[in-house]
PDB file of C-alpha atoms and ligand atoms in Angstrom:
ATOM      1  CA  UNK A  26     116.837  43.705  42.219  1.00 89.00           C
ATOM      2  CA  UNK A  27     117.614  45.067  45.526  1.00 95.00           C
ATOM      3  CA  UNK A  28     119.780  43.069  48.177  1.00 97.00           C
ATOM      4  CA  UNK A  29     120.200  43.791  51.850  1.00 98.00           C
ATOM      5  CA  UNK A  30     123.538  42.431  52.901  1.00 98.00           C
ATOM      6  CA  UNK A  31     124.110  41.558  56.282  1.00 98.00           C
ATOM      7  CA  UNK A  32     127.789  41.436  57.368  1.00 97.00           C
ATOM      8  CA  UNK A  33     129.804  42.861  60.237  1.00 96.00           C
ATOM      9  CA  UNK A  34     133.229  42.146  58.958  1.00 95.00           C
ATOM     10  CA  UNK A  35     133.782  45.709  57.023  1.00 96.00           C
ATOM     11  CA  UNK A  36     136.298  44.209  54.289  1.00 95.00           C
ATOM     12  CA  UNK A  37     134.020  41.073  53.430  1.00 94.00           C
ATOM     13  CA  UNK A  38     130.918  43.532  53.389  1.00 96.00           C
ATOM     14  CA  UNK A  39     132.535  46.048  51.176  1.00 96.00           C
ATOM     15  CA  UNK A  40     134.163  43.459  48.717  1.00 95.00           C
ATOM     16  CA  UNK A  41     130.795  41.560  48.185  1.00 96.00           C
ATOM     17  CA  UNK A  42     128.925  44.855  47.869  1.00 97.00           C
ATOM     18  CA  UNK A  43     131.046  46.171  45.420  1.00 96.00           C
ATOM     19  CA  UNK A  44     130.722  42.785  43.363  1.00 95.00           C
ATOM     20  CA  UNK A  45     127.133  42.873  43.621  1.00 96.00           C
ATOM     21  CA  UNK A  46     126.640  46.322  42.243  1.00 94.00           C
ATOM     22  CA  UNK A  47     129.198  45.457  39.463  1.00 92.00           C
ATOM     23  CA  UNK A  48     126.217  42.413  38.697  1.00 90.00           C
ATOM     24  CA  UNK A  49     123.646  45.626  38.699  1.00 89.00           C
ATOM     25  CA  UNK A  50     121.932  44.549  42.046  1.00 94.00           C
ATOM     26  CA  UNK A  51     121.220  47.535  44.186  1.00 95.00           C
ATOM     27  CA  UNK A  52     122.809  46.677  47.562  1.00 97.00           C
ATOM     28  CA  UNK A  53     122.389  48.087  51.184  1.00 97.00           C
ATOM     29  CA  UNK A  54     124.868  46.776  53.898  1.00 97.00           C
ATOM     30  CA  UNK A  55     123.742  46.404  57.326  1.00 97.00           C
ATOM     31  CA  UNK A  56     126.595  45.803  60.183  1.00 97.00           C
ATOM     32  CA  UNK A  57     124.514  44.032  62.689  1.00 97.00           C
ATOM     33  CA  UNK A  58     121.361  42.319  63.384  1.00 96.00           C
ATOM     34  CA  UNK A  59     119.504  45.487  64.616  1.00 96.00           C
ATOM     35  CA  UNK A  60     120.298  47.777  61.925  1.00 96.00           C
ATOM     36  CA  UNK A  61     119.126  44.849  59.444  1.00 97.00           C
ATOM     37  CA  UNK A  62     115.843  44.438  61.390  1.00 96.00           C
ATOM     38  CA  UNK A  63     115.286  48.424  60.745  1.00 95.00           C
ATOM     39  CA  UNK A  64     116.299  48.261  57.368  1.00 95.00           C
ATOM     40  CA  UNK A  65     114.279  45.283  56.311  1.00 95.00           C
ATOM     41  CA  UNK A  66     111.274  47.042  57.801  1.00 92.00           C
ATOM     42  CA  UNK A  67     111.652  50.470  55.809  1.00 91.00           C
ATOM     43  CA  UNK A  68     112.511  48.865  52.785  1.00 91.00           C
ATOM     44  CA  UNK A  69     111.239  46.226  50.166  1.00 89.00           C
ATOM     45  CA  UNK A  70     114.271  44.089  49.491  1.00 94.00           C
ATOM     46  CA  UNK A  71     114.015  41.232  47.130  1.00 93.00           C
ATOM     47  CA  UNK A  72     116.497  39.552  49.053  1.00 96.00           C
ATOM     48  CA  UNK A  73     118.897  39.394  52.131  1.00 97.00           C
ATOM     49  CA  UNK A  74     122.018  38.122  52.674  1.00 98.00           C
ATOM     50  CA  UNK A  75     122.413  37.148  56.228  1.00 97.00           C
ATOM     51  CA  UNK A  76     125.694  36.351  57.859  1.00 95.00           C
ATOM     52  CA  UNK A  77     124.947  34.222  60.857  1.00 93.00           C
ATOM     53  CA  UNK A  78     127.936  35.400  63.204  1.00 92.00           C
ATOM     54  CA  UNK A  79     126.821  39.036  63.908  1.00 94.00           C
ATOM     55  CA  UNK A  80     127.135  41.495  67.082  1.00 92.00           C
ATOM     56  CA  UNK A  81     124.253  41.528  69.391  1.00 89.00           C
ATOM     57  CA  UNK A  82     121.492  39.944  67.689  1.00 93.00           C
ATOM     58  CA  UNK A  83     122.743  36.995  65.528  1.00 94.00           C
ATOM     59  CA  UNK A  84     121.644  35.944  61.850  1.00 95.00           C
ATOM     60  CA  UNK A  85     119.252  33.087  63.236  1.00 94.00           C
ATOM     61  CA  UNK A  86     117.430  35.859  65.559  1.00 95.00           C
ATOM     62  CA  UNK A  87     117.275  37.985  62.868  1.00 96.00           C
ATOM     63  CA  UNK A  88     115.541  35.710  60.395  1.00 95.00           C
ATOM     64  CA  UNK A  89     113.348  34.311  62.835  1.00 94.00           C
ATOM     65  CA  UNK A  90     112.180  37.942  63.582  1.00 94.00           C
ATOM     66  CA  UNK A  91     111.620  38.305  59.890  1.00 93.00           C
ATOM     67  CA  UNK A  92     109.657  35.374  59.444  1.00 91.00           C
ATOM     68  CA  UNK A  93     107.396  35.997  62.830  1.00 89.00           C
ATOM     69  CA  UNK A  94     106.587  39.495  61.206  1.00 89.00           C
ATOM     70  CA  UNK A  95     105.348  37.833  58.097  1.00 86.00           C
ATOM     71  CA  UNK A  96     108.491  38.676  55.742  1.00 88.00           C
ATOM     72  CA  UNK A  97     108.512  35.800  52.959  1.00 86.00           C
ATOM     73  CA  UNK A  98     111.432  37.438  51.011  1.00 91.00           C
ATOM     74  CA  UNK A  99     114.293  34.931  50.177  1.00 94.00           C
ATOM     75  CA  UNK A 100     117.095  34.586  53.043  1.00 95.00           C
ATOM     76  CA  UNK A 101     120.281  33.432  52.039  1.00 96.00           C
ATOM     77  CA  UNK A 102     122.441  32.615  55.161  1.00 95.00           C
ATOM     78  CA  UNK A 103     126.339  32.722  55.355  1.00 94.00           C
ATOM     79  CA  UNK A 104     128.074  30.104  57.625  1.00 87.00           C
ATOM     80  CA  UNK A 105     131.581  30.433  58.786  1.00 80.00           C
ATOM     81  CA  UNK A 106     132.026  26.853  58.984  1.00 69.00           C
ATOM     82  CA  UNK A 107     130.406  23.773  57.178  1.00 68.00           C
ATOM     83  CA  UNK A 108     128.468  22.703  60.617  1.00 75.00           C
ATOM     84  CA  UNK A 109     125.668  20.602  60.202  1.00 77.00           C
ATOM     85  CA  UNK A 110     123.998  22.458  63.347  1.00 81.00           C
ATOM     86  CA  UNK A 111     124.304  25.797  61.508  1.00 80.00           C
ATOM     87  CA  UNK A 112     122.720  24.744  58.601  1.00 78.00           C
ATOM     88  CA  UNK A 113     119.765  23.038  60.199  1.00 81.00           C
ATOM     89  CA  UNK A 114     119.195  25.667  62.478  1.00 82.00           C
ATOM     90  CA  UNK A 115     119.574  28.278  60.081  1.00 81.00           C
ATOM     91  CA  UNK A 116     116.708  26.694  58.005  1.00 82.00           C
ATOM     92  CA  UNK A 117     114.749  25.825  60.768  1.00 84.00           C
ATOM     93  CA  UNK A 118     114.448  29.777  61.383  1.00 87.00           C
ATOM     94  CA  UNK A 119     113.281  30.138  58.010  1.00 88.00           C
ATOM     95  CA  UNK A 120     116.046  30.619  55.789  1.00 91.00           C
ATOM     96  CA  UNK A 121     115.640  29.387  52.323  1.00 92.00           C
ATOM     97  CA  UNK A 122     119.341  28.458  51.179  1.00 92.00           C
ATOM     98  CA  UNK A 123     122.874  28.945  53.043  1.00 91.00           C
ATOM     99  CA  UNK A 124     126.241  29.205  51.855  1.00 93.00           C
ATOM    100  CA  UNK A 125     129.583  27.969  53.843  1.00 90.00           C
ATOM    101  CA  UNK A 126     132.509  30.747  53.915  1.00 89.00           C
ATOM    102  CA  UNK A 127     134.650  30.966  52.188  1.00 89.00           C
ATOM    103  CA  UNK A 128     133.004  30.666  48.923  1.00 92.00           C
ATOM    104  CA  UNK A 129     133.554  31.484  45.366  1.00 94.00           C
ATOM    105  CA  UNK A 130     131.712  34.921  44.255  1.00 95.00           C
ATOM    106  CA  UNK A 131     130.019  33.035  41.124  1.00 94.00           C
ATOM    107  CA  UNK A 132     128.821  30.426  43.526  1.00 95.00           C
ATOM    108  CA  UNK A 133     127.058  33.274  45.635  1.00 96.00           C
ATOM    109  CA  UNK A 134     125.446  34.695  42.552  1.00 95.00           C
ATOM    110  CA  UNK A 135     124.431  31.583  41.494  1.00 94.00           C
ATOM    111  CA  UNK A 136     122.884  31.109  45.048  1.00 95.00           C
ATOM    112  CA  UNK A 137     121.192  34.569  44.617  1.00 95.00           C
ATOM    113  CA  UNK A 138     119.663  34.195  40.909  1.00 90.00           C
ATOM    114  CA  UNK A 139     118.411  30.535  42.103  1.00 89.00           C
ATOM    115  CA  UNK A 140     116.666  32.026  44.814  1.00 91.00           C
ATOM    116  CA  UNK A 141     115.543  35.269  42.954  1.00 86.00           C
ATOM    117  CA  UNK A 142     114.018  32.728  40.670  1.00 81.00           C
ATOM    118  CA  UNK A 143     112.182  30.577  42.866  1.00 75.00           C
ATOM    119  CA  UNK A 144     110.875  33.818  44.720  1.00 58.00           C
ATOM    120  CA  UNK A 145     107.482  35.027  44.418  1.00 52.00           C
ATOM    121  CA  UNK A 146     106.632  33.465  41.148  1.00 54.00           C
ATOM    122  CA  UNK A 147     109.470  31.671  39.415  1.00 55.00           C
ATOM    123  CA  UNK A 148     111.029  34.373  37.619  1.00 62.00           C
ATOM    124  CA  UNK A 149     112.427  33.083  34.116  1.00 71.00           C
ATOM    125  CA  UNK A 150     115.999  33.742  33.371  1.00 78.00           C
ATOM    126  CA  UNK A 151     114.920  34.785  29.905  1.00 86.00           C
ATOM    127  CA  UNK A 152     112.656  38.046  29.143  1.00 90.00           C
ATOM    128  CA  UNK A 153     110.932  38.803  25.890  1.00 91.00           C
ATOM    129  CA  UNK A 154     108.988  41.850  25.432  1.00 94.00           C
ATOM    130  CA  UNK A 155     108.001  41.705  21.743  1.00 92.00           C
ATOM    131  CA  UNK A 156     111.567  41.778  19.658  1.00 94.00           C
ATOM    132  CA  UNK A 157     113.460  42.932  22.853  1.00 96.00           C
ATOM    133  CA  UNK A 158     115.102  39.830  24.467  1.00 95.00           C
ATOM    134  CA  UNK A 159     116.602  40.390  27.969  1.00 94.00           C
ATOM    135  CA  UNK A 160     118.856  37.646  29.594  1.00 92.00           C
ATOM    136  CA  UNK A 161     118.941  37.982  33.091  1.00 86.00           C
ATOM    137  CA  UNK A 162     121.722  35.338  33.607  1.00 82.00           C
ATOM    138  CA  UNK A 163     124.135  37.207  31.470  1.00 86.00           C
ATOM    139  CA  UNK A 164     122.719  40.358  31.966  1.00 89.00           C
ATOM    140  CA  UNK A 165     122.505  41.520  28.396  1.00 93.00           C
ATOM    141  CA  UNK A 166     119.702  42.796  26.185  1.00 96.00           C
ATOM    142  CA  UNK A 167     118.956  42.869  22.465  1.00 96.00           C
ATOM    143  CA  UNK A 168     116.295  44.142  20.428  1.00 96.00           C
ATOM    144  CA  UNK A 169     115.675  42.921  17.177  1.00 91.00           C
ATOM    145  CA  UNK A 170     118.602  40.694  17.186  1.00 89.00           C
ATOM    146  CA  UNK A 171     120.821  43.493  18.035  1.00 93.00           C
ATOM    147  CA  UNK A 172     122.759  43.768  21.552  1.00 95.00           C
ATOM    148  CA  UNK A 173     122.142  46.945  23.256  1.00 96.00           C
ATOM    149  CA  UNK A 174     125.023  48.808  24.907  1.00 96.00           C
ATOM    150  CA  UNK A 175     123.396  49.430  28.603  1.00 95.00           C
ATOM    151  CA  UNK A 176     125.063  50.768  31.551  1.00 93.00           C
ATOM    152  CA  UNK A 177     124.777  48.355  34.699  1.00 91.00           C
ATOM    153  CA  UNK A 178     122.073  50.586  36.281  1.00 92.00           C
ATOM    154  CA  UNK A 179     119.968  51.045  32.607  1.00 95.00           C
ATOM    155  CA  UNK A 180     120.246  47.173  32.720  1.00 95.00           C
ATOM    156  CA  UNK A 181     118.875  46.668  36.160  1.00 94.00           C
ATOM    157  CA  UNK A 182     116.278  49.538  35.254  1.00 96.00           C
ATOM    158  CA  UNK A 183     115.287  47.459  32.147  1.00 97.00           C
ATOM    159  CA  UNK A 184     115.246  44.328  33.890  1.00 95.00           C
ATOM    160  CA  UNK A 185     112.880  45.372  36.867  1.00 94.00           C
ATOM    161  CA  UNK A 186     110.410  46.874  34.082  1.00 96.00           C
ATOM    162  CA  UNK A 187     110.425  43.586  31.996  1.00 94.00           C
ATOM    163  CA  UNK A 188     109.726  41.647  34.945  1.00 91.00           C
ATOM    164  CA  UNK A 189     106.382  43.618  35.372  1.00 92.00           C
ATOM    165  CA  UNK A 190     106.036  44.182  31.434  1.00 92.00           C
ATOM    166  CA  UNK A 191     102.499  45.445  30.572  1.00 91.00           C
ATOM    167  CA  UNK A 192     102.042  46.703  34.194  1.00 93.00           C
ATOM    168  CA  UNK A 193     102.510  50.431  34.981  1.00 94.00           C
ATOM    169  CA  UNK A 194     105.500  50.767  37.511  1.00 95.00           C
ATOM    170  CA  UNK A 195     105.330  54.070  39.646  1.00 94.00           C
ATOM    171  CA  UNK A 196     108.490  55.866  40.283  1.00 91.00           C
ATOM    172  CA  UNK A 197     108.610  54.750  43.997  1.00 90.00           C
ATOM    173  CA  UNK A 198     108.849  51.038  43.137  1.00 91.00           C
ATOM    174  CA  UNK A 199     111.396  51.871  40.656  1.00 94.00           C
ATOM    175  CA  UNK A 200     113.398  53.951  43.571  1.00 92.00           C
ATOM    176  CA  UNK A 201     112.904  50.861  45.968  1.00 89.00           C
ATOM    177  CA  UNK A 202     113.873  47.811  43.650  1.00 90.00           C
ATOM    178  CA  UNK A 203     116.502  49.380  41.237  1.00 93.00           C
ATOM    179  CA  UNK A 204     118.496  51.930  43.476  1.00 92.00           C
ATOM    180  CA  UNK A 205     119.539  51.846  47.423  1.00 89.00           C
ATOM    181  CA  UNK A 206     119.596  53.775  50.364  1.00 84.00           C
ATOM    182  CA  UNK A 207     121.825  56.424  48.599  1.00 85.00           C
ATOM    183  CA  UNK A 208     118.764  57.365  46.293  1.00 86.00           C
ATOM    184  CA  UNK A 209     117.473  60.926  46.716  1.00 86.00           C
ATOM    185  CA  UNK A 210     113.694  60.896  46.229  1.00 81.00           C
ATOM    186  CA  UNK A 211     113.404  64.598  45.176  1.00 83.00           C
ATOM    187  CA  UNK A 212     116.221  63.758  42.249  1.00 89.00           C
ATOM    188  CA  UNK A 213     115.238  63.270  38.679  1.00 91.00           C
ATOM    189  CA  UNK A 214     117.601  60.337  38.222  1.00 93.00           C
ATOM    190  CA  UNK A 215     114.772  57.838  37.306  1.00 94.00           C
ATOM    191  CA  UNK A 216     113.596  60.397  34.472  1.00 94.00           C
ATOM    192  CA  UNK A 217     117.072  60.722  33.283  1.00 95.00           C
ATOM    193  CA  UNK A 218     117.513  56.914  33.325  1.00 96.00           C
ATOM    194  CA  UNK A 219     114.288  56.128  31.628  1.00 96.00           C
ATOM    195  CA  UNK A 220     115.253  58.853  28.852  1.00 96.00           C
ATOM    196  CA  UNK A 221     118.360  56.897  28.360  1.00 97.00           C
ATOM    197  CA  UNK A 222     116.836  53.502  28.198  1.00 97.00           C
ATOM    198  CA  UNK A 223     114.189  54.547  26.167  1.00 97.00           C
ATOM    199  CA  UNK A 224     116.762  56.155  23.391  1.00 97.00           C
ATOM    200  CA  UNK A 225     118.739  52.595  23.458  1.00 97.00           C
ATOM    201  CA  UNK A 226     115.842  50.499  23.230  1.00 96.00           C
ATOM    202  CA  UNK A 227     113.319  52.563  21.249  1.00 96.00           C
ATOM    203  CA  UNK A 228     115.308  54.793  18.377  1.00 95.00           C
ATOM    204  CA  UNK A 229     115.176  53.563  15.050  1.00 93.00           C
ATOM    205  CA  UNK A 230     112.067  51.444  15.908  1.00 93.00           C
ATOM    206  CA  UNK A 231     108.817  52.157  14.638  1.00 93.00           C
ATOM    207  CA  UNK A 232     106.999  50.150  17.467  1.00 93.00           C
ATOM    208  CA  UNK A 233     107.861  51.798  20.858  1.00 95.00           C
ATOM    209  CA  UNK A 234     108.196  49.585  24.110  1.00 96.00           C
ATOM    210  CA  UNK A 235     108.762  51.941  26.557  1.00 96.00           C
ATOM    211  CA  UNK A 236     105.882  54.190  27.668  1.00 96.00           C
ATOM    212  CA  UNK A 237     105.085  56.941  30.155  1.00 94.00           C
ATOM    213  CA  UNK A 238     102.010  57.305  31.893  1.00 92.00           C
ATOM    214  CA  UNK A 239     102.472  60.964  33.255  1.00 89.00           C
ATOM    215  CA  UNK A 240     101.959  61.181  37.125  1.00 89.00           C
ATOM    216  CA  UNK A 241     101.616  57.307  37.284  1.00 92.00           C
ATOM    217  CA  UNK A 242     104.600  55.844  36.215  1.00 94.00           C
ATOM    218  CA  UNK A 243     106.312  53.670  33.062  1.00 96.00           C
ATOM    219  CA  UNK A 244     105.283  50.482  31.168  1.00 96.00           C
ATOM    220  CA  UNK A 245     107.482  48.337  29.168  1.00 96.00           C
ATOM    221  CA  UNK A 246     104.684  46.590  26.754  1.00 95.00           C
ATOM    222  CA  UNK A 247     104.281  46.103  22.960  1.00 92.00           C
ATOM    223  CA  UNK A 248     100.965  47.528  23.170  1.00 83.00           C
ATOM    224  CA  UNK A 249      99.763  50.941  24.547  1.00 68.00           C
ATOM    225  CA  UNK A 250     101.116  53.535  21.956  1.00 55.00           C
ATOM    226  CA  UNK A 251      98.036  56.042  23.594  1.00 48.00           C
ATOM    227  CA  UNK A 252      98.629  59.302  24.675  1.00 41.00           C
ATOM    228  CA  UNK A 253     101.772  60.776  26.407  1.00 43.00           C
ATOM    229  CA  UNK A 254     104.295  58.282  24.823  1.00 46.00           C
TER     230      UNK A 254
HETATM  231 CA1  LIG B 313     130.447  37.861  61.145  1.00 89.24          CA
END
């Protein structure tokens, strides 16, 4: 899941981005409203965390413009004080939820999970593909009842593929939702991570779950042991 964090205060932005990355989210940071609108225009984010007080265009304007442009992604607004006016205004401009600063980081995570669940098609916290189980709340995965030791990035890739289980997922989609702006599209990083993930989930199991479709992408599925797996 890829998040755009819009926050002009460098130390707060840095701290939140670091914490979110540790939770396996891919995070881009925008320091003002213009940068936020630009980045949201070129990338397909799963969620935006939007501070209200920003230099130039504020969070309200950014949210209004996103909605005016037809963007439906979840927006979590950050308000400096618990001002009812700010909350009402925020929700009126199309924000889905708000959080009052200062907040506990765990509270931020809970709001993010709730919004991601609510988004698009009510995403469940527990995903299953055959005997592979992914706990999206704890960010843990197990197969055949055994815990898998995954790095944060391996887990993020697995969760993304699991949310689209049975579908062929292309490289561009993976790059867009699992990596951030620092991803080099010419690198073979995705292939490397898929290989590592495959070793961890499929080695020692007769039934393979992670399949490659040459030229098309990857698919997590109990079926489809065809051709080039
Ligand atoms: Ca601010």
